[in-house]
Amino acid sequence: MKKILVVGANGQLGKCLQTVSSDYDWSYKFIFLTSADLDITDAGAVLSVLEDEKPDFCINAAAYTAVDLAEKESERAFAVNAEGPGNLAEACREVGATLIHISTDYVFDGDTEISYSEDNFTNPKGVYGASKLKGEKLVMDANPKSVIIRTSWLYSEHNRNFVKTMLNLFAEKEEIGVVNDQFGQPTNANDLAEAIMQIISSDSPGHGVFHFSNYPETTWYSFAEKIAEFSGSQIKINPLTTLEFPTPAARPRRSTMALDKIETAYGIELKHWENSLQDCLHTLLETK
């Protein structure tokens, strides 16, 4: 029986992986570690855990994701998003494990009208994106046989995310404004968890950089409109420009990613983001 070690188990992807793991427990042994269990910025601790557990796969679901706060906490962002993944990659190389590391569309500047492929030029606009890009480089430098998955606009029924923030605002306000000139692909973290398990379960997990998200592209405003529609909210949502809604960290204007590489390599069935959003809302509203 193969062993899968998941770090960052308390994040929304980590929690989704815990749910998905029940479908694979007949062929894999899962070990879930929170940041309290393992600080990935501590290279010695990382190596010690991996030498003790000797996993076949290590999924890095740990990340510093506070995009705006990262502008002030750059040292912490780079420690978690760059040094930590580098430590994991080195330890995985030592024990012969395959590292699956999660990255982001924010490694791109968004100044384009086409969808980014995995080998397009990266040029992050803020500290968060820069820290994630540095993490990609450290991972591949330490262990070229790693798998890096870039994803975007992640949400789920767990933790804080855009969908849950919108639902809270709908309950508190009669009218809100949402940015309508930033384009990307919302991604249900449960779908990402399933895709990761398909990669692990494939005959050849391969290595390199892959993009995964739901499709097609949309704006934050249109995303919010669908959240309202599917949840039955009557709130008025006003479209805003980025200039009308300034944030400490600059966001890419259009960070849409091409998805054909991962679809072809692993036969992963991609989902329309509206369908995946409905799945998430069904779970969220059913538990209220």
PDB file of C-alpha atoms in Angstrom:
ATOM      1  CA  MET A   1       0.000   0.000   0.000  1.00  0.00           C
ATOM      2  CA  LYS A   2       1.420   3.370  -1.043  1.00  0.00           C
ATOM      3  CA  LYS A   3       1.678   6.198   1.449  1.00  0.00           C
ATOM      4  CA  ILE A   4       0.601   9.805   0.863  1.00  0.00           C
ATOM      5  CA  LEU A   5       1.756  12.555   3.205  1.00  0.00           C
ATOM      6  CA  VAL A   6      -0.319  15.765   3.091  1.00  0.00           C
ATOM      7  CA  VAL A   7       1.101  18.910   4.694  1.00  0.00           C
ATOM      8  CA  GLY A   8      -1.116  21.921   5.289  1.00  0.00           C
ATOM      9  CA  ALA A   9      -4.006  19.687   6.302  1.00  0.00           C
ATOM     10  CA  ASN A  10      -5.981  22.530   7.907  1.00  0.00           C
ATOM     11  CA  GLY A  11      -6.139  24.628   4.743  1.00  0.00           C
ATOM     12  CA  GLN A  12      -9.139  24.377   2.449  1.00  0.00           C
ATOM     13  CA  LEU A  13      -7.334  22.123  -0.038  1.00  0.00           C
ATOM     14  CA  GLY A  14      -6.016  19.997   2.827  1.00  0.00           C
ATOM     15  CA  LYS A  15      -9.533  19.578   4.170  1.00  0.00           C
ATOM     16  CA  CYS A  16     -10.859  18.696   0.717  1.00  0.00           C
ATOM     17  CA  LEU A  17      -8.100  16.086   0.386  1.00  0.00           C
ATOM     18  CA  GLN A  18      -9.211  14.603   3.686  1.00  0.00           C
ATOM     19  CA  THR A  19     -12.729  14.233   2.276  1.00  0.00           C
ATOM     20  CA  VAL A  20     -11.510  12.759  -1.010  1.00  0.00           C
ATOM     21  CA  SER A  21      -9.145  10.348   0.753  1.00  0.00           C
ATOM     22  CA  SER A  22     -12.051   8.152   1.837  1.00  0.00           C
ATOM     23  CA  ASP A  23     -12.524   7.164  -1.820  1.00  0.00           C
ATOM     24  CA  TYR A  24      -8.915   5.976  -2.038  1.00  0.00           C
ATOM     25  CA  ASP A  25      -8.260   4.455   1.379  1.00  0.00           C
ATOM     26  CA  TRP A  26      -8.313   0.965  -0.123  1.00  0.00           C
ATOM     27  CA  SER A  27      -5.083   1.619  -2.017  1.00  0.00           C
ATOM     28  CA  TYR A  28      -3.342   4.426  -0.105  1.00  0.00           C
ATOM     29  CA  LYS A  29      -2.429   5.212   3.458  1.00  0.00           C
ATOM     30  CA  PHE A  30      -2.909   8.919   4.149  1.00  0.00           C
ATOM     31  CA  ILE A  31      -1.058  10.959   6.738  1.00  0.00           C
ATOM     32  CA  PHE A  32      -2.370  14.493   7.302  1.00  0.00           C
ATOM     33  CA  LEU A  33      -0.165  17.045   9.038  1.00  0.00           C
ATOM     34  CA  THR A  34      -1.182  20.581   9.976  1.00  0.00           C
ATOM     35  CA  SER A  35       1.234  23.504  10.256  1.00  0.00           C
ATOM     36  CA  ALA A  36       1.275  22.828  14.005  1.00  0.00           C
ATOM     37  CA  ASP A  37       2.396  19.249  13.285  1.00  0.00           C
ATOM     38  CA  LEU A  38       5.085  20.263  10.795  1.00  0.00           C
ATOM     39  CA  ASP A  39       6.588  23.685  10.105  1.00  0.00           C
ATOM     40  CA  ILE A  40       7.764  23.368   6.517  1.00  0.00           C
ATOM     41  CA  THR A  41      10.120  26.332   6.969  1.00  0.00           C
ATOM     42  CA  ASP A  42      12.172  24.137   9.323  1.00  0.00           C
ATOM     43  CA  ALA A  43      14.350  22.084   6.961  1.00  0.00           C
ATOM     44  CA  GLY A  44      15.540  19.736   9.695  1.00  0.00           C
ATOM     45  CA  ALA A  45      12.026  18.969  10.889  1.00  0.00           C
ATOM     46  CA  VAL A  46      10.852  18.356   7.322  1.00  0.00           C
ATOM     47  CA  LEU A  47      13.639  15.892   6.597  1.00  0.00           C
ATOM     48  CA  SER A  48      13.098  14.127   9.913  1.00  0.00           C
ATOM     49  CA  VAL A  49       9.369  13.609   9.262  1.00  0.00           C
ATOM     50  CA  LEU A  50       9.894  12.372   5.718  1.00  0.00           C
ATOM     51  CA  GLU A  51      12.658  10.000   6.799  1.00  0.00           C
ATOM     52  CA  ASP A  52      10.353   8.608   9.504  1.00  0.00           C
ATOM     53  CA  GLU A  53       7.276   8.268   7.282  1.00  0.00           C
ATOM     54  CA  LYS A  54       8.972   7.458   3.961  1.00  0.00           C
ATOM     55  CA  PRO A  55       5.941   8.455   1.843  1.00  0.00           C
ATOM     56  CA  ASP A  56       5.602   7.634  -1.827  1.00  0.00           C
ATOM     57  CA  PHE A  57       3.957  11.008  -2.433  1.00  0.00           C
ATOM     58  CA  CYS A  58       3.976  14.285  -0.542  1.00  0.00           C
ATOM     59  CA  ILE A  59       1.259  16.852  -1.301  1.00  0.00           C
ATOM     60  CA  ASN A  60       2.135  20.382  -0.269  1.00  0.00           C
ATOM     61  CA  ALA A  61      -1.173  22.075   0.510  1.00  0.00           C
ATOM     62  CA  ALA A  62       0.499  24.537   2.900  1.00  0.00           C
ATOM     63  CA  ALA A  63       0.709  28.152   1.758  1.00  0.00           C
ATOM     64  CA  TYR A  64       0.684  31.776   2.811  1.00  0.00           C
ATOM     65  CA  THR A  65      -2.330  33.073   0.868  1.00  0.00           C
ATOM     66  CA  ALA A  66      -2.985  36.554   2.317  1.00  0.00           C
ATOM     67  CA  VAL A  67      -2.312  38.404  -0.946  1.00  0.00           C
ATOM     68  CA  ASP A  68      -2.577  41.936   0.457  1.00  0.00           C
ATOM     69  CA  LEU A  69      -0.946  41.247   3.829  1.00  0.00           C
ATOM     70  CA  ALA A  70       2.001  39.681   2.010  1.00  0.00           C
ATOM     71  CA  GLU A  71       3.021  43.177   0.913  1.00  0.00           C
ATOM     72  CA  LYS A  72       3.825  43.897   4.583  1.00  0.00           C
ATOM     73  CA  GLU A  73       4.831  40.372   5.598  1.00  0.00           C
ATOM     74  CA  SER A  74       7.113  39.545   2.683  1.00  0.00           C
ATOM     75  CA  GLU A  75       9.607  37.644   4.833  1.00  0.00           C
ATOM     76  CA  ARG A  76       6.884  35.332   6.129  1.00  0.00           C
ATOM     77  CA  ALA A  77       5.361  34.906   2.661  1.00  0.00           C
ATOM     78  CA  PHE A  78       8.695  33.875   1.146  1.00  0.00           C
ATOM     79  CA  ALA A  79       9.459  31.560   4.077  1.00  0.00           C
ATOM     80  CA  VAL A  80       6.199  29.611   3.674  1.00  0.00           C
ATOM     81  CA  ASN A  81       5.729  29.861  -0.103  1.00  0.00           C
ATOM     82  CA  ALA A  82       9.342  29.514  -1.232  1.00  0.00           C
ATOM     83  CA  GLU A  83      11.715  28.147   1.422  1.00  0.00           C
ATOM     84  CA  GLY A  84       9.147  25.651   2.735  1.00  0.00           C
ATOM     85  CA  PRO A  85       8.429  24.022  -0.643  1.00  0.00           C
ATOM     86  CA  GLY A  86      12.181  23.939  -1.308  1.00  0.00           C
ATOM     87  CA  ASN A  87      12.677  22.058   1.965  1.00  0.00           C
ATOM     88  CA  LEU A  88       9.967  19.580   1.022  1.00  0.00           C
ATOM     89  CA  ALA A  89      11.465  19.033  -2.442  1.00  0.00           C
ATOM     90  CA  GLU A  90      14.914  18.338  -0.997  1.00  0.00           C
ATOM     91  CA  ALA A  91      13.515  15.926   1.579  1.00  0.00           C
ATOM     92  CA  CYS A  92      11.423  14.164  -1.061  1.00  0.00           C
ATOM     93  CA  ARG A  93      14.537  13.707  -3.178  1.00  0.00           C
ATOM     94  CA  GLU A  94      16.352  12.189  -0.204  1.00  0.00           C
ATOM     95  CA  VAL A  95      13.621   9.601   0.502  1.00  0.00           C
ATOM     96  CA  GLY A  96      12.569   8.958  -3.103  1.00  0.00           C
ATOM     97  CA  ALA A  97       9.106  10.544  -2.821  1.00  0.00           C
ATOM     98  CA  THR A  98       7.233  12.493  -5.485  1.00  0.00           C
ATOM     99  CA  LEU A  99       6.337  16.018  -4.388  1.00  0.00           C
ATOM    100  CA  ILE A 100       3.092  17.552  -5.648  1.00  0.00           C
ATOM    101  CA  HIS A 101       3.277  21.280  -4.990  1.00  0.00           C
ATOM    102  CA  ILE A 102       0.431  23.775  -5.450  1.00  0.00           C
ATOM    103  CA  SER A 103       1.159  27.138  -7.030  1.00  0.00           C
ATOM    104  CA  THR A 104      -0.939  29.977  -8.456  1.00  0.00           C
ATOM    105  CA  ASP A 105      -2.005  31.967 -11.505  1.00  0.00           C
ATOM    106  CA  TYR A 106      -0.588  35.040  -9.740  1.00  0.00           C
ATOM    107  CA  VAL A 107       2.869  34.108 -11.067  1.00  0.00           C
ATOM    108  CA  PHE A 108       1.661  35.877 -14.246  1.00  0.00           C
ATOM    109  CA  ASP A 109       1.233  39.637 -14.651  1.00  0.00           C
ATOM    110  CA  GLY A 110      -2.068  39.308 -16.538  1.00  0.00           C
ATOM    111  CA  ASP A 111      -1.116  41.808 -19.233  1.00  0.00           C
ATOM    112  CA  THR A 112      -2.328  39.637 -22.103  1.00  0.00           C
ATOM    113  CA  GLU A 113      -5.433  38.654 -24.057  1.00  0.00           C
ATOM    114  CA  ILE A 114      -4.527  34.976 -24.395  1.00  0.00           C
ATOM    115  CA  SER A 115      -4.613  32.072 -21.948  1.00  0.00           C
ATOM    116  CA  TYR A 116      -1.265  31.330 -20.336  1.00  0.00           C
ATOM    117  CA  SER A 117       0.362  27.997 -21.080  1.00  0.00           C
ATOM    118  CA  GLU A 118       2.703  26.353 -18.597  1.00  0.00           C
ATOM    119  CA  ASP A 119       5.812  27.639 -20.366  1.00  0.00           C
ATOM    120  CA  ASN A 120       4.721  31.250 -20.856  1.00  0.00           C
ATOM    121  CA  PHE A 121       6.764  34.049 -19.311  1.00  0.00           C
ATOM    122  CA  THR A 122       6.117  34.600 -15.606  1.00  0.00           C
ATOM    123  CA  ASN A 123       6.129  38.088 -14.107  1.00  0.00           C
ATOM    124  CA  PRO A 124       4.266  38.378 -10.794  1.00  0.00           C
ATOM    125  CA  LYS A 125       2.933  41.779  -9.793  1.00  0.00           C
ATOM    126  CA  GLY A 126       3.040  41.388  -5.999  1.00  0.00           C
ATOM    127  CA  VAL A 127       4.865  39.721  -3.145  1.00  0.00           C
ATOM    128  CA  TYR A 128       2.446  36.787  -2.991  1.00  0.00           C
ATOM    129  CA  GLY A 129       2.958  35.866  -6.649  1.00  0.00           C
ATOM    130  CA  ALA A 130       6.705  36.432  -6.388  1.00  0.00           C
ATOM    131  CA  SER A 131       6.947  34.158  -3.348  1.00  0.00           C
ATOM    132  CA  LYS A 132       5.001  31.406  -5.121  1.00  0.00           C
ATOM    133  CA  LEU A 133       7.183  31.712  -8.232  1.00  0.00           C
ATOM    134  CA  LYS A 134      10.316  31.474  -6.094  1.00  0.00           C
ATOM    135  CA  GLY A 135       8.805  28.352  -4.535  1.00  0.00           C
ATOM    136  CA  GLU A 136       8.358  26.798  -7.980  1.00  0.00           C
ATOM    137  CA  LYS A 137      12.011  27.476  -8.799  1.00  0.00           C
ATOM    138  CA  LEU A 138      13.319  26.078  -5.517  1.00  0.00           C
ATOM    139  CA  VAL A 139      11.174  22.961  -5.910  1.00  0.00           C
ATOM    140  CA  MET A 140      12.413  22.198  -9.410  1.00  0.00           C
ATOM    141  CA  ASP A 141      16.014  23.047  -8.574  1.00  0.00           C
ATOM    142  CA  ALA A 142      15.957  20.657  -5.614  1.00  0.00           C
ATOM    143  CA  ASN A 143      13.915  17.889  -7.227  1.00  0.00           C
ATOM    144  CA  PRO A 144      13.145  18.081 -10.969  1.00  0.00           C
ATOM    145  CA  LYS A 145      10.858  15.044 -10.682  1.00  0.00           C
ATOM    146  CA  SER A 146       8.292  17.093  -8.750  1.00  0.00           C
ATOM    147  CA  VAL A 147       4.816  18.007  -9.999  1.00  0.00           C
ATOM    148  CA  ILE A 148       3.759  21.650  -9.748  1.00  0.00           C
ATOM    149  CA  ILE A 149       0.078  22.494 -10.194  1.00  0.00           C
ATOM    150  CA  ARG A 150      -0.890  26.119 -10.723  1.00  0.00           C
ATOM    151  CA  THR A 151      -4.486  26.838  -9.792  1.00  0.00           C
ATOM    152  CA  SER A 152      -6.665  29.935  -9.455  1.00  0.00           C
ATOM    153  CA  TRP A 153      -9.424  31.601  -7.432  1.00  0.00           C
ATOM    154  CA  LEU A 154      -9.689  28.642  -5.063  1.00  0.00           C
ATOM    155  CA  TYR A 155     -12.798  28.234  -2.934  1.00  0.00           C
ATOM    156  CA  SER A 156     -14.659  25.495  -1.050  1.00  0.00           C
ATOM    157  CA  GLU A 157     -16.979  24.934   1.879  1.00  0.00           C
ATOM    158  CA  HIS A 158     -13.940  25.266   4.157  1.00  0.00           C
ATOM    159  CA  ASN A 159     -12.102  28.234   5.668  1.00  0.00           C
ATOM    160  CA  ARG A 160     -12.197  31.778   4.277  1.00  0.00           C
ATOM    161  CA  ASN A 161     -12.672  32.326   0.550  1.00  0.00           C
ATOM    162  CA  PHE A 162     -14.549  34.510  -1.934  1.00  0.00           C
ATOM    163  CA  VAL A 163     -17.705  32.396  -2.035  1.00  0.00           C
ATOM    164  CA  LYS A 164     -18.130  32.348   1.740  1.00  0.00           C
ATOM    165  CA  THR A 165     -17.301  36.055   1.961  1.00  0.00           C
ATOM    166  CA  MET A 166     -20.004  36.837  -0.593  1.00  0.00           C
ATOM    167  CA  LEU A 167     -22.586  34.743   1.258  1.00  0.00           C
ATOM    168  CA  ASN A 168     -21.794  36.620   4.468  1.00  0.00           C
ATOM    169  CA  LEU A 169     -22.112  39.974   2.706  1.00  0.00           C
ATOM    170  CA  PHE A 170     -25.400  38.928   1.119  1.00  0.00           C
ATOM    171  CA  ALA A 171     -26.778  38.267   4.601  1.00  0.00           C
ATOM    172  CA  GLU A 172     -25.586  41.624   5.954  1.00  0.00           C
ATOM    173  CA  LYS A 173     -26.072  44.135   3.136  1.00  0.00           C
ATOM    174  CA  GLU A 174     -28.577  45.181   0.491  1.00  0.00           C
ATOM    175  CA  GLU A 175     -25.966  46.351  -2.015  1.00  0.00           C
ATOM    176  CA  ILE A 176     -22.268  45.685  -2.670  1.00  0.00           C
ATOM    177  CA  GLY A 177     -19.666  46.446  -5.332  1.00  0.00           C
ATOM    178  CA  VAL A 178     -17.389  43.856  -6.948  1.00  0.00           C
ATOM    179  CA  VAL A 179     -14.528  44.306  -9.409  1.00  0.00           C
ATOM    180  CA  ASN A 180     -15.511  43.585 -13.011  1.00  0.00           C
ATOM    181  CA  ASP A 181     -12.252  44.086 -14.927  1.00  0.00           C
ATOM    182  CA  GLN A 182     -10.129  41.246 -13.530  1.00  0.00           C
ATOM    183  CA  PHE A 183     -10.491  37.915 -15.337  1.00  0.00           C
ATOM    184  CA  GLY A 184      -9.682  34.434 -14.078  1.00  0.00           C
ATOM    185  CA  GLN A 185     -11.006  30.929 -13.457  1.00  0.00           C
ATOM    186  CA  PRO A 186     -12.804  30.056 -10.201  1.00  0.00           C
ATOM    187  CA  THR A 187     -11.761  26.633  -8.899  1.00  0.00           C
ATOM    188  CA  ASN A 188     -13.586  24.405  -6.452  1.00  0.00           C
ATOM    189  CA  ALA A 189     -10.878  22.972  -4.168  1.00  0.00           C
ATOM    190  CA  ASN A 190     -12.711  19.642  -4.138  1.00  0.00           C
ATOM    191  CA  ASP A 191     -12.143  19.372  -7.893  1.00  0.00           C
ATOM    192  CA  LEU A 192      -8.455  20.152  -7.399  1.00  0.00           C
ATOM    193  CA  ALA A 193      -8.233  17.462  -4.723  1.00  0.00           C
ATOM    194  CA  GLU A 194      -9.786  14.928  -7.131  1.00  0.00           C
ATOM    195  CA  ALA A 195      -7.373  15.971  -9.891  1.00  0.00           C
ATOM    196  CA  ILE A 196      -4.392  15.486  -7.577  1.00  0.00           C
ATOM    197  CA  MET A 197      -5.572  11.990  -6.727  1.00  0.00           C
ATOM    198  CA  GLN A 198      -6.009  11.172 -10.432  1.00  0.00           C
ATOM    199  CA  ILE A 199      -2.417  12.239 -11.034  1.00  0.00           C
ATOM    200  CA  ILE A 200      -1.179  10.086  -8.150  1.00  0.00           C
ATOM    201  CA  SER A 201      -3.292   7.145  -9.327  1.00  0.00           C
ATOM    202  CA  SER A 202      -2.061   7.343 -12.911  1.00  0.00           C
ATOM    203  CA  ASP A 203       0.388   4.814 -14.288  1.00  0.00           C
ATOM    204  CA  SER A 204       3.044   7.524 -14.565  1.00  0.00           C
ATOM    205  CA  PRO A 205       2.684  10.618 -12.373  1.00  0.00           C
ATOM    206  CA  GLY A 206       5.260  12.396 -14.517  1.00  0.00           C
ATOM    207  CA  HIS A 207       6.788  15.700 -13.508  1.00  0.00           C
ATOM    208  CA  GLY A 208       6.813  19.372 -14.439  1.00  0.00           C
ATOM    209  CA  VAL A 209       4.339  22.255 -14.308  1.00  0.00           C
ATOM    210  CA  PHE A 210       0.608  21.843 -14.982  1.00  0.00           C
ATOM    211  CA  HIS A 211      -2.383  24.165 -14.874  1.00  0.00           C
ATOM    212  CA  PHE A 212      -5.671  23.140 -13.274  1.00  0.00           C
ATOM    213  CA  SER A 213      -8.873  25.086 -12.698  1.00  0.00           C
ATOM    214  CA  ASN A 214     -12.515  25.036 -13.584  1.00  0.00           C
ATOM    215  CA  TYR A 215     -13.449  26.763 -16.846  1.00  0.00           C
ATOM    216  CA  PRO A 216     -14.114  29.138 -18.629  1.00  0.00           C
ATOM    217  CA  GLU A 217     -12.843  32.526 -17.500  1.00  0.00           C
ATOM    218  CA  THR A 218     -15.065  35.037 -15.771  1.00  0.00           C
ATOM    219  CA  THR A 219     -14.766  38.193 -13.675  1.00  0.00           C
ATOM    220  CA  TRP A 220     -15.117  38.592  -9.913  1.00  0.00           C
ATOM    221  CA  TYR A 221     -18.345  40.509 -10.576  1.00  0.00           C
ATOM    222  CA  SER A 222     -19.863  37.760 -12.733  1.00  0.00           C
ATOM    223  CA  PHE A 223     -18.706  35.174 -10.192  1.00  0.00           C
ATOM    224  CA  ALA A 224     -20.483  37.113  -7.429  1.00  0.00           C
ATOM    225  CA  GLU A 225     -23.623  37.441  -9.567  1.00  0.00           C
ATOM    226  CA  LYS A 226     -23.798  33.659  -9.959  1.00  0.00           C
ATOM    227  CA  ILE A 227     -23.226  33.109  -6.244  1.00  0.00           C
ATOM    228  CA  ALA A 228     -26.208  35.394  -5.607  1.00  0.00           C
ATOM    229  CA  GLU A 229     -28.352  33.690  -8.257  1.00  0.00           C
ATOM    230  CA  PHE A 230     -27.589  30.151  -7.111  1.00  0.00           C
ATOM    231  CA  SER A 231     -28.042  31.000  -3.426  1.00  0.00           C
ATOM    232  CA  GLY A 232     -31.333  32.810  -4.010  1.00  0.00           C
ATOM    233  CA  SER A 233     -30.070  36.192  -2.816  1.00  0.00           C
ATOM    234  CA  GLN A 234     -31.766  39.384  -4.023  1.00  0.00           C
ATOM    235  CA  ILE A 235     -28.769  41.618  -3.252  1.00  0.00           C
ATOM    236  CA  LYS A 236     -27.817  44.335  -5.740  1.00  0.00           C
ATOM    237  CA  ILE A 237     -24.263  43.919  -7.020  1.00  0.00           C
ATOM    238  CA  ASN A 238     -22.596  46.863  -8.731  1.00  0.00           C
ATOM    239  CA  PRO A 239     -19.650  46.372 -11.117  1.00  0.00           C
ATOM    240  CA  LEU A 240     -16.494  48.250 -10.136  1.00  0.00           C
ATOM    241  CA  THR A 241     -13.203  48.919 -11.872  1.00  0.00           C
ATOM    242  CA  THR A 242      -9.910  48.027 -10.254  1.00  0.00           C
ATOM    243  CA  LEU A 243      -9.235  51.745  -9.859  1.00  0.00           C
ATOM    244  CA  GLU A 244     -12.473  52.098  -7.913  1.00  0.00           C
ATOM    245  CA  PHE A 245     -11.462  49.258  -5.569  1.00  0.00           C
ATOM    246  CA  PRO A 246      -7.756  49.755  -4.777  1.00  0.00           C
ATOM    247  CA  THR A 247      -5.917  47.070  -2.795  1.00  0.00           C
ATOM    248  CA  PRO A 248      -2.414  46.991  -1.253  1.00  0.00           C
ATOM    249  CA  ALA A 249      -1.324  44.286  -3.719  1.00  0.00           C
ATOM    250  CA  ALA A 250      -1.727  44.624  -7.473  1.00  0.00           C
ATOM    251  CA  ARG A 251      -3.691  41.812  -9.131  1.00  0.00           C
ATOM    252  CA  PRO A 252      -3.211  40.428 -12.643  1.00  0.00           C
ATOM    253  CA  ARG A 253      -5.858  41.813 -14.988  1.00  0.00           C
ATOM    254  CA  ARG A 254      -6.294  38.551 -16.868  1.00  0.00           C
ATOM    255  CA  SER A 255      -4.596  35.427 -15.507  1.00  0.00           C
ATOM    256  CA  THR A 256      -6.584  32.847 -17.464  1.00  0.00           C
ATOM    257  CA  MET A 257      -4.668  29.581 -17.834  1.00  0.00           C
ATOM    258  CA  ALA A 258      -4.699  27.000 -20.615  1.00  0.00           C
ATOM    259  CA  LEU A 259      -5.790  23.607 -19.278  1.00  0.00           C
ATOM    260  CA  ASP A 260      -5.154  21.199 -22.145  1.00  0.00           C
ATOM    261  CA  LYS A 261      -1.806  19.865 -20.840  1.00  0.00           C
ATOM    262  CA  ILE A 262      -3.194  18.326 -17.643  1.00  0.00           C
ATOM    263  CA  GLU A 263      -6.344  17.156 -19.432  1.00  0.00           C
ATOM    264  CA  THR A 264      -4.310  15.321 -22.071  1.00  0.00           C
ATOM    265  CA  ALA A 265      -1.642  13.947 -19.735  1.00  0.00           C
ATOM    266  CA  TYR A 266      -3.985  12.479 -17.134  1.00  0.00           C
ATOM    267  CA  GLY A 267      -7.418  12.285 -18.761  1.00  0.00           C
ATOM    268  CA  ILE A 268      -8.809  14.658 -16.144  1.00  0.00           C
ATOM    269  CA  GLU A 269     -12.363  15.733 -16.851  1.00  0.00           C
ATOM    270  CA  LEU A 270     -12.552  19.499 -16.453  1.00  0.00           C
ATOM    271  CA  LYS A 271     -15.709  21.077 -15.029  1.00  0.00           C
ATOM    272  CA  HIS A 272     -17.559  24.285 -15.837  1.00  0.00           C
ATOM    273  CA  TRP A 273     -17.101  26.646 -12.908  1.00  0.00           C
ATOM    274  CA  GLU A 274     -20.843  27.300 -12.625  1.00  0.00           C
ATOM    275  CA  ASN A 275     -21.531  23.588 -12.062  1.00  0.00           C
ATOM    276  CA  SER A 276     -18.762  23.324  -9.481  1.00  0.00           C
ATOM    277  CA  LEU A 277     -20.043  26.460  -7.757  1.00  0.00           C
ATOM    278  CA  GLN A 278     -23.494  24.909  -7.494  1.00  0.00           C
ATOM    279  CA  ASP A 279     -21.950  21.804  -5.918  1.00  0.00           C
ATOM    280  CA  CYS A 280     -20.198  23.932  -3.297  1.00  0.00           C
ATOM    281  CA  LEU A 281     -23.258  26.052  -2.545  1.00  0.00           C
ATOM    282  CA  HIS A 282     -25.389  22.936  -2.168  1.00  0.00           C
ATOM    283  CA  THR A 283     -22.998  21.717   0.527  1.00  0.00           C
ATOM    284  CA  LEU A 284     -22.754  25.100   2.232  1.00  0.00           C
ATOM    285  CA  LEU A 285     -26.465  25.889   2.261  1.00  0.00           C
ATOM    286  CA  GLU A 286     -27.420  22.342   3.251  1.00  0.00           C
ATOM    287  CA  THR A 287     -25.320  22.622   6.419  1.00  0.00           C
ATOM    288  CA  LYS A 288     -26.790  25.977   7.488  1.00  0.00           C
TER     289      LYS A 288
END
